[in-house]
Amino acid sequence: MSQTSLETSPALSALESTTTTMQITNSSGVSVVVLDASSNPPSPTQQLFDQTLSWLTTADLLNTIPPRTTKTIPLPAAQLDDNGLPIDLTLILADAQTLAPLKVVDLPALNPAPATELTEADLTASKQAQEFVKTITAFPSSSLVTDYLKALDDPDPTALPAFFAATTDFKQVSLELVVAFQTYFNRFPFYLTGYTTARSFYLYSSDGTTNRYAGSVVLQNQSTAPSSVPNAIEGLEAMYVTTNGADYIPLSYVDGQFVDDPNSASPDYCLRGLFMLRSDLTKKPEDNQLIPILFGTVNGQVVFGYDVKQEKSPVAQLAATATPGIFKDLDVLVHPSNTQEWLKLIGLIAGGVLGIVGIGVGGYFLNKYLKRAPKLTPEQIQAKNQEIRELNRQRLQATLDKIHTELKVPDDIWAAIEHNKEAGNNLLLEANQERIKDMLLEQHSIVNTLQDLAHDTMLSRVNDNLSRLDDLMLKTEALDLGNQMNDIMTDLTWNTAKLADVYRQVGKALQKGEQTYIEKSQKAISDITTALEENEKMRQDILEDEIPEIPEIEG
């Protein structure tokens, strides 16, 4: 547009008369910064943190707004888009230490900027939004996700707020905060360190036969506050460390991924952060924390990164239960064939997660777009929505291609959710079958030991002691024998019950041999019970200074 047309534009004249400052009150207990996240022209694929940001200072030239203070912020100059329409202003109030979003403020063009307050309630909403993003990333096939996507698809503008209000833990969440955190995670990797000074992720790969350690990624925060120009990651260093720990390769963080070459379409090292429930990896119910992991490729190997280094189990400990040379703590690393399939599933999940991100970003942009074009028909809105989603899918697919071109951001998110759910259930069934086999072997070993102890040791000791009761010390030992046998029977009873429970987990009728095995354990318990009764009788005889009859006890 020419300078002459700008000078005569009614929109520009209106903009020139609009308030150019804004008063912000920080009623919270944290220092905040104000980021200009407006885009010109408005982009359907790059919103909030996914664009060039400007750091706005206060009128008295402070970079931050301290807790419980009010400051005036000079706003950026008014702009028009290519169609001569005024561009709305979008501000992010962010944590001064991490740049994590605390509140998103949309300022419609041609309107005076109203005073804004950041409250403790806003901080609660921010925390809930971050947890929501982590949760839908960790459980992308859950009913929470499907209900969220249905609300995004609903043309009723009250559907999404009603969805959040009906949840238990995310009542104060809004779409702009969800998109703010999704794009924040895509821009800055501070969340992968847990907002601490350092964290390492240990990488593992599998060829279906052997699981291998594949090096590590080390993240270090060198400063406690980001730069005053938040478009480059300053203060955070990322490096890949080789398997021998002797060499390292610097990594850059681009579009949510660590890469060795930010300009390459197929980098040798490409790793993306995801969230998972720790117990999904360890199979320990008490591990109920959502944790970040890394997923990607290292020199063509598909890997995942976990924040605890795994040690190889000694062969002697594994001989009865699994192939030697595997890792002992993470359940997903116990069986290499399952590990390989699990890595494939994580690739599907990564594509699904990005699909959900794209739909959220597109929905946020569509809401802003409709404010600028309010006269569209429902059919036009639907067509615009599909166009925006496809643009986001293509952009995110280009990002995922850097990990592996076989990974896909789905064009049909509903079909992908069902497919991933089925794939996950099948893998879980296979993994459970392997786990049950291991449990059976372990329980067989325990029960065998206890049976041997009951039959071959304890009963023989009873007979030996009873035959030598003229020795006072042996009388004392015989008195204690009942307690020892009680302990053995308690262990054997518990482990036999556990073994039976393990069989029930298989979900099929017990085979004859397995039932016989349990009956053998129950027979051992019965024998010990009989021996205990005899032992109690002998104990009473000893206390009365009588030499008891030595019973015949079957071994």
Coordinates of C-alpha atoms in Angstrom, one line a residue:
M1 CA 0.0 0.0 0.0
S2 CA 1.4 3.4 -0.9
Q3 CA 2.3 6.1 1.6
T4 CA -0.5 8.3 0.2
S5 CA -3.2 5.7 0.8
L6 CA -1.9 5.2 4.3
E7 CA -2.2 8.9 5.0
T8 CA -5.8 9.0 3.9
S9 CA -6.8 5.7 5.4
P10 CA -9.7 6.0 7.9
A11 CA -8.4 3.0 9.7
L12 CA -5.0 4.6 10.2
S13 CA -6.5 7.8 11.4
A14 CA -8.5 5.9 13.9
L15 CA -5.4 4.0 15.0
E16 CA -3.5 7.3 15.5
S17 CA -6.1 8.4 17.9
T18 CA -6.0 5.2 19.9
T19 CA -4.4 5.1 23.3
T20 CA -0.7 4.2 22.9
T21 CA 0.0 3.2 26.5
M22 CA -1.4 0.5 28.8
Q23 CA -1.5 0.2 32.6
I24 CA -0.6 -3.2 34.0
T25 CA -1.0 -4.1 37.7
N26 CA 1.0 -7.1 38.9
S27 CA -0.9 -8.2 42.0
S28 CA 0.9 -11.6 42.0
G29 CA 4.0 -12.6 43.9
V30 CA 6.2 -13.1 40.8
S31 CA 8.1 -10.7 38.6
V32 CA 6.7 -10.6 35.0
V33 CA 7.7 -9.4 31.6
V34 CA 5.5 -8.2 28.8
L35 CA 6.0 -9.7 25.4
D36 CA 4.4 -8.4 22.2
A37 CA 3.2 -11.5 20.3
S38 CA 1.4 -9.8 17.5
S39 CA 2.1 -10.9 13.9
N40 CA 2.0 -9.0 10.6
P41 CA 0.4 -10.4 8.6
P42 CA -1.6 -12.6 11.0
S43 CA -0.4 -16.2 10.5
P44 CA -2.7 -19.2 10.9
T45 CA 0.2 -21.5 11.8
Q46 CA 2.4 -19.2 14.0
Q47 CA 0.7 -17.9 17.0
L48 CA 1.9 -16.5 20.4
F49 CA 5.4 -17.9 21.0
D50 CA 5.8 -19.3 17.5
Q51 CA 6.7 -15.9 16.0
T52 CA 9.1 -13.0 16.4
L53 CA 8.6 -11.6 19.9
S54 CA 9.3 -8.2 21.2
W55 CA 10.1 -7.4 24.8
L56 CA 8.2 -4.3 26.0
T57 CA 9.7 -2.2 28.7
T58 CA 7.9 0.0 31.2
A59 CA 7.6 3.8 30.8
D60 CA 10.4 4.1 33.4
L61 CA 12.6 1.7 31.3
L62 CA 12.3 -1.4 33.5
N63 CA 12.4 -4.8 31.8
T64 CA 10.1 -6.4 34.4
I65 CA 7.1 -5.5 36.4
P66 CA 8.0 -6.4 40.1
P67 CA 5.4 -8.1 42.3
R68 CA 2.6 -6.0 43.6
T69 CA 3.3 -2.9 41.5
T70 CA 1.6 -1.0 38.7
K71 CA 3.5 0.1 35.6
T72 CA 2.6 1.9 32.4
I73 CA 3.7 0.1 29.2
P74 CA 4.2 2.1 26.0
L75 CA 2.5 0.0 23.2
P76 CA 4.1 -0.6 19.8
A77 CA 3.1 1.5 16.8
A78 CA -0.1 0.7 15.1
Q79 CA 0.0 -1.5 12.0
L80 CA -2.3 -2.4 9.1
D81 CA -2.3 -5.7 7.3
D82 CA -2.1 -6.1 3.5
N83 CA -5.8 -5.4 3.2
G84 CA -5.6 -2.1 5.0
L85 CA -7.2 -3.6 8.1
P86 CA -5.8 -2.7 11.6
I87 CA -4.0 -5.5 13.3
D88 CA -5.0 -6.5 16.8
L89 CA -2.4 -6.5 19.5
T90 CA -1.6 -9.6 21.5
L91 CA 0.5 -9.4 24.6
I92 CA 1.8 -12.2 26.8
L93 CA 2.5 -11.6 30.5
A94 CA 5.2 -14.1 31.2
D95 CA 7.3 -15.2 34.2
A96 CA 10.5 -13.1 34.2
Q97 CA 12.7 -16.1 35.0
T98 CA 11.4 -18.7 32.5
L99 CA 9.2 -16.7 30.1
A100 CA 6.4 -19.3 30.8
P101 CA 3.1 -17.6 30.0
L102 CA 1.0 -16.4 32.8
K103 CA -1.7 -14.5 31.0
V104 CA -2.6 -13.7 27.3
V105 CA -4.1 -10.3 26.6
D106 CA -5.8 -9.6 23.2
L107 CA -6.3 -5.9 22.5
P108 CA -8.7 -5.3 19.6
A109 CA -7.5 -2.6 17.2
L110 CA -9.2 0.8 17.2
N111 CA -10.1 0.5 20.9
P112 CA -8.3 2.1 23.8
A113 CA -6.1 -0.3 25.7
P114 CA -7.9 -1.1 29.0
A115 CA -5.9 -1.5 32.3
T116 CA -5.0 -5.1 33.0
E117 CA -4.2 -6.9 36.2
L118 CA -2.3 -10.1 36.8
T119 CA -3.7 -11.9 39.9
E120 CA -2.9 -15.0 41.8
A121 CA -6.0 -16.5 40.1
D122 CA -4.2 -16.0 36.8
L123 CA -1.2 -17.9 38.1
T124 CA -3.5 -20.7 39.1
A125 CA -5.0 -20.7 35.6
S126 CA -1.5 -20.8 34.1
K127 CA -0.5 -23.8 36.2
Q128 CA -3.6 -25.6 35.2
A129 CA -3.1 -24.9 31.5
Q130 CA 0.5 -26.2 31.7
E131 CA -0.8 -29.4 33.4
F132 CA -3.5 -29.7 30.8
V133 CA -1.0 -29.6 28.0
K134 CA 1.2 -32.1 29.7
T135 CA -1.8 -34.4 30.3
I136 CA -3.2 -34.4 26.8
T137 CA 0.4 -35.0 25.5
A138 CA 0.8 -38.0 27.9
F139 CA -2.7 -39.4 27.1
P140 CA -3.5 -38.4 23.5
S141 CA -6.1 -41.1 23.1
S142 CA -8.0 -40.4 26.3
S143 CA -11.5 -39.2 26.7
L144 CA -10.1 -35.9 28.0
V145 CA -8.6 -35.3 24.5
T146 CA -11.6 -36.5 22.6
D147 CA -13.9 -34.2 24.6
Y148 CA -11.5 -31.3 24.2
L149 CA -11.4 -31.8 20.4
K150 CA -15.2 -32.1 20.2
A151 CA -15.6 -28.8 22.1
L152 CA -13.1 -27.2 19.6
D153 CA -15.2 -28.4 16.7
D154 CA -18.5 -27.2 18.3
P155 CA -19.6 -23.9 16.6
D156 CA -21.2 -22.9 19.9
P157 CA -18.6 -20.4 21.5
T158 CA -19.6 -21.6 25.0
A159 CA -18.7 -25.2 24.3
L160 CA -15.0 -25.0 25.1
P161 CA -15.4 -22.9 28.3
A162 CA -18.1 -25.4 29.4
F163 CA -15.7 -28.3 28.7
F164 CA -13.0 -26.8 30.9
A165 CA -15.5 -25.9 33.6
A166 CA -16.7 -29.5 33.7
T167 CA -13.2 -30.9 34.4
T168 CA -11.8 -31.6 37.8
D169 CA -8.4 -30.1 37.5
F170 CA -8.6 -27.6 34.6
K171 CA -11.6 -25.4 35.5
Q172 CA -9.7 -22.1 34.9
V173 CA -8.0 -23.0 31.6
S174 CA -8.7 -21.2 28.4
L175 CA -7.8 -21.9 24.8
E176 CA -5.3 -19.0 24.6
L177 CA -3.4 -20.4 27.6
V178 CA -3.4 -23.9 26.1
V179 CA -1.9 -22.6 22.8
A180 CA 0.4 -20.3 24.8
F181 CA 2.0 -23.3 26.5
Q182 CA 2.0 -25.5 23.4
T183 CA 3.9 -22.8 21.5
Y184 CA 6.0 -22.0 24.5
F185 CA 7.2 -25.7 24.7
N186 CA 7.8 -25.4 21.0
R187 CA 10.0 -22.3 21.4
F188 CA 11.8 -22.8 24.7
P189 CA 13.1 -26.1 26.2
F190 CA 13.2 -24.9 29.8
Y191 CA 10.3 -27.2 30.7
L192 CA 12.5 -30.2 29.8
T193 CA 14.8 -29.3 32.7
G194 CA 11.9 -29.0 35.0
Y195 CA 12.8 -25.3 35.2
T196 CA 15.9 -26.3 37.1
T197 CA 19.6 -25.7 36.3
A198 CA 20.3 -29.1 34.6
R199 CA 18.9 -32.4 33.5
S200 CA 20.3 -35.3 31.5
F201 CA 18.3 -37.7 29.3
Y202 CA 19.8 -41.1 28.7
L203 CA 19.0 -42.5 25.3
Y204 CA 18.1 -46.1 24.4
S205 CA 17.5 -47.9 21.1
S206 CA 16.4 -51.4 20.1
D207 CA 16.7 -53.5 17.0
G208 CA 14.2 -56.0 18.3
T209 CA 16.9 -58.4 19.5
T210 CA 19.1 -56.2 21.7
N211 CA 18.5 -53.0 23.6
R212 CA 21.4 -50.6 23.6
Y213 CA 22.5 -47.4 25.3
A214 CA 22.8 -44.7 22.7
G215 CA 24.4 -41.8 24.5
S216 CA 22.8 -38.9 26.4
V217 CA 21.5 -35.4 26.0
V218 CA 22.7 -32.9 28.7
L219 CA 20.8 -29.7 29.3
Q220 CA 22.3 -26.9 31.4
N221 CA 20.9 -23.5 32.3
Q222 CA 23.8 -21.1 32.5
S223 CA 21.7 -18.1 33.8
T224 CA 18.7 -17.5 36.0
A225 CA 16.9 -15.1 33.6
P226 CA 16.4 -15.1 29.8
S227 CA 17.7 -12.4 27.5
S228 CA 16.0 -9.1 26.9
V229 CA 15.5 -10.2 23.3
P230 CA 13.6 -13.5 23.7
N231 CA 14.1 -14.9 20.2
A232 CA 17.2 -16.9 20.8
I233 CA 17.8 -19.3 23.6
E234 CA 20.4 -17.7 25.7
G235 CA 21.7 -19.3 28.9
L236 CA 20.6 -22.8 28.0
E237 CA 23.2 -25.2 26.5
A238 CA 22.2 -28.6 25.0
M239 CA 24.7 -31.2 23.9
Y240 CA 24.7 -34.8 22.8
V241 CA 27.3 -36.9 24.7
T242 CA 28.5 -40.1 23.0
T243 CA 28.2 -43.6 24.5
N244 CA 31.8 -43.5 25.9
G245 CA 31.3 -40.1 27.4
A246 CA 34.4 -38.8 25.6
D247 CA 32.8 -36.6 22.9
Y248 CA 29.9 -34.2 22.6
I249 CA 28.0 -32.5 19.8
P250 CA 26.3 -29.1 20.4
L251 CA 22.5 -29.1 19.7
S252 CA 20.2 -26.3 18.8
Y253 CA 16.5 -26.1 19.7
V254 CA 14.3 -25.4 16.7
D255 CA 10.5 -25.9 16.4
G256 CA 10.4 -28.0 19.5
Q257 CA 13.3 -30.3 18.6
F258 CA 17.0 -30.6 19.4
V259 CA 19.0 -30.9 16.2
D260 CA 22.7 -30.9 15.4
D261 CA 22.1 -28.8 12.2
P262 CA 19.3 -26.2 12.4
N263 CA 19.4 -25.6 8.7
S264 CA 19.2 -29.3 7.6
A265 CA 16.0 -31.0 6.5
S266 CA 17.3 -34.3 7.7
P267 CA 19.7 -33.7 10.6
D268 CA 21.7 -36.6 12.0
Y269 CA 20.4 -35.8 15.5
C270 CA 16.8 -34.9 16.0
L271 CA 15.0 -35.3 19.4
R272 CA 11.6 -34.0 20.5
G273 CA 10.2 -33.7 24.0
L274 CA 7.1 -35.5 25.0
F275 CA 5.3 -36.2 28.3
M276 CA 4.6 -39.7 29.7
L277 CA 3.4 -41.1 33.0
R278 CA 6.5 -42.6 34.7
S279 CA 4.6 -45.7 35.6
D280 CA 4.0 -46.4 31.9
L281 CA 7.8 -46.9 31.7
T282 CA 8.5 -48.6 35.0
K283 CA 5.1 -50.4 35.6
K284 CA 5.3 -49.3 39.2
P285 CA 2.0 -47.9 40.4
E286 CA 3.6 -45.5 42.8
D287 CA 5.4 -43.8 39.9
N288 CA 2.4 -41.5 39.1
Q289 CA 4.3 -38.4 37.9
L290 CA 4.0 -36.9 34.4
I291 CA 7.6 -36.6 33.2
P292 CA 9.3 -35.4 30.1
I293 CA 11.1 -37.8 27.8
L294 CA 12.9 -37.4 24.5
F295 CA 12.0 -39.2 21.3
G296 CA 13.8 -39.1 18.0
T297 CA 16.7 -40.3 16.0
V298 CA 20.5 -40.4 16.5
N299 CA 22.4 -41.3 13.4
G300 CA 19.4 -43.2 12.0
Q301 CA 18.7 -45.1 15.3
V302 CA 15.2 -44.5 16.8
V303 CA 15.7 -43.7 20.5
F304 CA 14.0 -42.5 23.5
G305 CA 15.5 -40.6 26.4
Y306 CA 14.8 -41.1 30.1
D307 CA 16.1 -39.1 33.0
V308 CA 17.6 -42.0 35.0
K309 CA 20.5 -44.0 33.6
Q310 CA 19.8 -47.7 33.4
E311 CA 22.4 -50.2 34.5
K312 CA 22.7 -53.6 32.8
S313 CA 21.6 -56.6 34.9
P314 CA 24.1 -59.3 35.8
V315 CA 23.6 -62.4 33.6
A316 CA 23.2 -64.6 36.7
Q317 CA 20.1 -62.6 37.8
L318 CA 18.5 -62.8 34.4
A319 CA 19.3 -66.4 33.4
A320 CA 15.9 -67.7 34.6
T321 CA 13.8 -64.8 33.4
A322 CA 15.1 -63.1 30.3
T323 CA 17.8 -62.6 27.7
P324 CA 21.1 -61.5 29.2
G325 CA 22.4 -58.0 28.5
I326 CA 19.2 -56.1 29.0
F327 CA 18.4 -53.2 31.3
K328 CA 16.9 -54.1 34.7
D329 CA 14.9 -51.1 36.0
L330 CA 12.7 -49.8 33.1
D331 CA 10.0 -52.2 32.3
V332 CA 9.9 -51.1 28.6
L333 CA 13.6 -52.2 28.3
V334 CA 13.1 -55.7 29.6
H335 CA 12.2 -57.4 26.3
P336 CA 13.9 -56.0 23.2
S337 CA 11.1 -57.1 20.8
N338 CA 8.6 -55.2 22.9
T339 CA 10.9 -52.2 23.2
Q340 CA 11.2 -51.9 19.4
E341 CA 7.4 -52.0 19.0
W342 CA 7.0 -49.5 21.9
L343 CA 9.3 -47.1 20.0
K344 CA 7.1 -47.4 16.9
L345 CA 4.1 -46.6 19.1
I346 CA 5.8 -43.5 20.5
G347 CA 6.3 -42.4 16.9
L348 CA 2.6 -42.7 16.3
I349 CA 1.9 -40.8 19.5
A350 CA 4.3 -38.0 18.5
G351 CA 2.4 -37.5 15.3
G352 CA -1.0 -37.6 17.1
V353 CA 0.3 -35.1 19.7
L354 CA 1.4 -32.7 17.0
G355 CA -2.0 -33.1 15.3
I356 CA -3.7 -32.0 18.5
V357 CA -1.4 -29.0 18.8
G358 CA -2.2 -28.0 15.2
I359 CA -5.9 -28.2 15.9
G360 CA -5.5 -26.0 19.0
V361 CA -3.4 -23.4 17.2
G362 CA -5.8 -23.4 14.3
G363 CA -8.8 -23.0 16.6
Y364 CA -7.2 -20.1 18.4
F365 CA -6.4 -18.3 15.1
L366 CA -9.9 -19.0 13.7
N367 CA -11.5 -17.3 16.8
K368 CA -9.4 -14.2 16.2
Y369 CA -10.1 -14.4 12.4
L370 CA -13.8 -14.5 12.9
K371 CA -13.6 -11.3 15.0
R372 CA -12.2 -9.6 11.9
A373 CA -14.6 -11.3 9.5
P374 CA -17.8 -11.8 11.4
K375 CA -20.2 -12.2 8.5
L376 CA -19.1 -15.6 7.3
T377 CA -21.7 -18.3 6.8
P378 CA -21.4 -21.6 8.8
E379 CA -20.2 -23.3 5.6
Q380 CA -17.6 -20.7 5.0
I381 CA -16.4 -21.0 8.7
Q382 CA -16.2 -24.8 8.3
A383 CA -14.2 -24.4 5.1
K384 CA -11.9 -21.8 6.7
N385 CA -11.4 -24.1 9.7
Q386 CA -10.3 -27.0 7.5
E387 CA -8.0 -24.8 5.5
I388 CA -6.3 -23.6 8.7
R389 CA -6.0 -27.1 10.1
E390 CA -4.4 -28.4 6.9
L391 CA -1.9 -25.5 6.9
N392 CA -0.9 -26.4 10.5
R393 CA -0.7 -30.1 9.7
Q394 CA 1.7 -29.4 6.8
R395 CA 3.9 -27.2 8.9
L396 CA 4.1 -29.7 11.7
Q397 CA 4.6 -32.5 9.3
A398 CA 7.7 -30.8 7.9
T399 CA 9.0 -30.6 11.5
L400 CA 8.3 -34.3 12.1
D401 CA 10.0 -35.3 8.9
K402 CA 13.3 -34.2 10.4
I403 CA 13.0 -37.1 12.8
H404 CA 11.8 -39.7 10.2
T405 CA 9.7 -39.3 7.1
E406 CA 7.6 -42.3 8.0
L407 CA 6.2 -40.5 11.0
K408 CA 2.9 -38.7 10.2
V409 CA 0.9 -35.9 11.6
P410 CA -2.6 -37.3 10.9
D411 CA -5.0 -35.6 8.5
D412 CA -7.8 -37.4 10.3
I413 CA -7.2 -37.0 14.0
W414 CA -10.2 -39.2 15.0
A415 CA -9.0 -42.2 13.0
A416 CA -5.5 -41.6 14.4
I417 CA -6.8 -41.6 18.0
E418 CA -8.6 -44.9 17.5
H419 CA -5.6 -46.5 15.6
N420 CA -3.1 -45.4 18.3
K421 CA -5.4 -46.6 21.0
E422 CA -5.7 -50.0 19.4
A423 CA -1.9 -50.2 18.8
G424 CA -1.3 -49.2 22.4
N425 CA -3.7 -51.9 23.7
N426 CA -2.1 -54.6 21.5
L427 CA 1.3 -53.6 22.7
L428 CA 0.2 -53.6 26.3
L429 CA -1.3 -57.0 25.9
E430 CA 1.9 -58.4 24.4
A431 CA 4.0 -56.7 27.1
N432 CA 1.7 -58.0 29.8
Q433 CA 2.1 -61.5 28.4
E434 CA 5.8 -61.2 28.6
R435 CA 5.6 -59.7 32.1
I436 CA 3.3 -62.5 33.2
K437 CA 5.8 -65.1 31.9
D438 CA 8.5 -63.4 34.0
M439 CA 6.3 -63.3 37.0
L440 CA 5.4 -67.0 36.7
L441 CA 9.1 -67.9 36.4
E442 CA 9.9 -65.8 39.4
Q443 CA 7.1 -67.2 41.5
H444 CA 7.9 -70.7 40.4
S445 CA 11.4 -70.2 41.7
I446 CA 10.2 -68.8 45.0
V447 CA 7.6 -71.5 45.5
N448 CA 10.0 -74.3 44.5
T449 CA 12.5 -73.0 47.1
L450 CA 9.9 -72.9 49.8
Q451 CA 8.5 -76.3 48.9
D452 CA 12.0 -77.7 49.1
L453 CA 12.6 -76.0 52.4
A454 CA 9.3 -77.3 53.8
H455 CA 9.7 -80.9 52.6
D456 CA 13.4 -81.5 52.6
T457 CA 14.6 -79.3 55.4
M458 CA 12.1 -78.4 58.0
L459 CA 10.4 -81.8 58.2
S460 CA 13.7 -83.6 58.5
R461 CA 14.8 -81.2 61.2
V462 CA 11.6 -82.0 63.1
N463 CA 12.4 -85.7 63.1
D464 CA 16.1 -85.1 63.9
N465 CA 15.3 -82.9 66.9
L466 CA 12.6 -85.2 68.2
S467 CA 14.9 -88.2 68.2
R468 CA 17.4 -86.3 70.4
L469 CA 15.1 -84.6 72.9
D470 CA 17.2 -85.9 75.9
D471 CA 19.5 -83.0 75.1
L472 CA 18.2 -79.9 76.9
M473 CA 19.5 -77.5 74.2
L474 CA 17.7 -79.5 71.6
K475 CA 14.5 -79.3 73.6
T476 CA 14.8 -75.5 73.5
E477 CA 15.4 -75.7 69.7
A478 CA 12.3 -77.8 69.3
L479 CA 10.3 -75.3 71.2
D480 CA 11.4 -72.6 68.7
L481 CA 10.8 -74.8 65.7
G482 CA 7.1 -74.1 65.6
N483 CA 7.8 -70.4 65.1
Q484 CA 10.3 -71.1 62.3
M485 CA 7.8 -73.4 60.5
N486 CA 5.0 -70.8 60.9
D487 CA 7.3 -68.3 59.2
I488 CA 8.0 -70.7 56.3
M489 CA 4.3 -71.5 56.0
T490 CA 3.4 -67.8 55.9
D491 CA 5.8 -67.2 53.1
L492 CA 4.8 -70.2 51.2
T493 CA 1.0 -69.4 51.6
W494 CA 1.5 -65.8 50.4
N495 CA 3.6 -66.8 47.4
T496 CA 1.3 -69.6 46.4
A497 CA -1.7 -67.2 46.6
K498 CA 0.3 -64.7 44.5
L499 CA 1.2 -67.4 42.0
A500 CA -2.5 -68.2 41.7
D501 CA -3.3 -64.5 41.2
V502 CA -0.7 -64.3 38.5
Y503 CA -2.4 -67.2 36.6
R504 CA -5.7 -65.4 36.9
Q505 CA -4.2 -62.3 35.2
V506 CA -3.6 -64.3 32.1
G507 CA -7.4 -64.2 31.6
K508 CA -7.6 -67.9 30.5
A509 CA -8.4 -71.1 32.2
L510 CA -5.5 -72.6 34.0
Q511 CA -3.8 -75.4 32.2
K512 CA -3.7 -78.8 33.9
G513 CA 0.0 -78.6 34.6
E514 CA -0.3 -75.1 36.2
Q515 CA -3.2 -76.2 38.4
T516 CA -1.3 -79.2 39.5
Y517 CA 1.6 -77.0 40.4
I518 CA -0.6 -74.8 42.6
E519 CA -2.1 -78.0 44.2
K520 CA 1.4 -79.2 45.0
S521 CA 2.1 -76.0 46.9
Q522 CA -1.2 -76.3 48.7
K523 CA -0.2 -79.9 49.6
A524 CA 3.0 -78.6 51.1
I525 CA 1.1 -76.1 53.2
S526 CA -1.2 -78.9 54.4
D527 CA 1.9 -81.0 55.3
I528 CA 3.4 -78.1 57.3
T529 CA 0.1 -77.5 59.1
T530 CA 0.0 -81.2 60.1
A531 CA 3.6 -80.9 61.3
L532 CA 2.8 -77.8 63.3
E533 CA 0.0 -79.6 65.1
E534 CA 2.3 -82.4 66.0
N535 CA 5.0 -79.9 67.0
E536 CA 2.5 -78.1 69.3
K537 CA 1.7 -81.4 71.0
M538 CA 5.3 -82.2 71.5
R539 CA 5.9 -78.7 72.8
Q540 CA 3.4 -79.2 75.5
D541 CA 4.9 -82.6 76.4
I542 CA 8.4 -81.0 76.6
L543 CA 7.0 -78.3 78.9
E544 CA 5.7 -81.0 81.1
D545 CA 9.1 -82.8 81.1
E546 CA 7.7 -85.7 79.2
I547 CA 9.6 -87.3 76.2
P548 CA 7.0 -87.3 73.4
E549 CA 6.4 -90.0 70.9
I550 CA 8.2 -89.4 67.6
P551 CA 5.5 -89.5 64.9
E552 CA 6.1 -90.8 61.4
I553 CA 6.0 -87.7 59.1
E554 CA 5.9 -88.2 55.4
G555 CA 8.6 -86.3 53.5

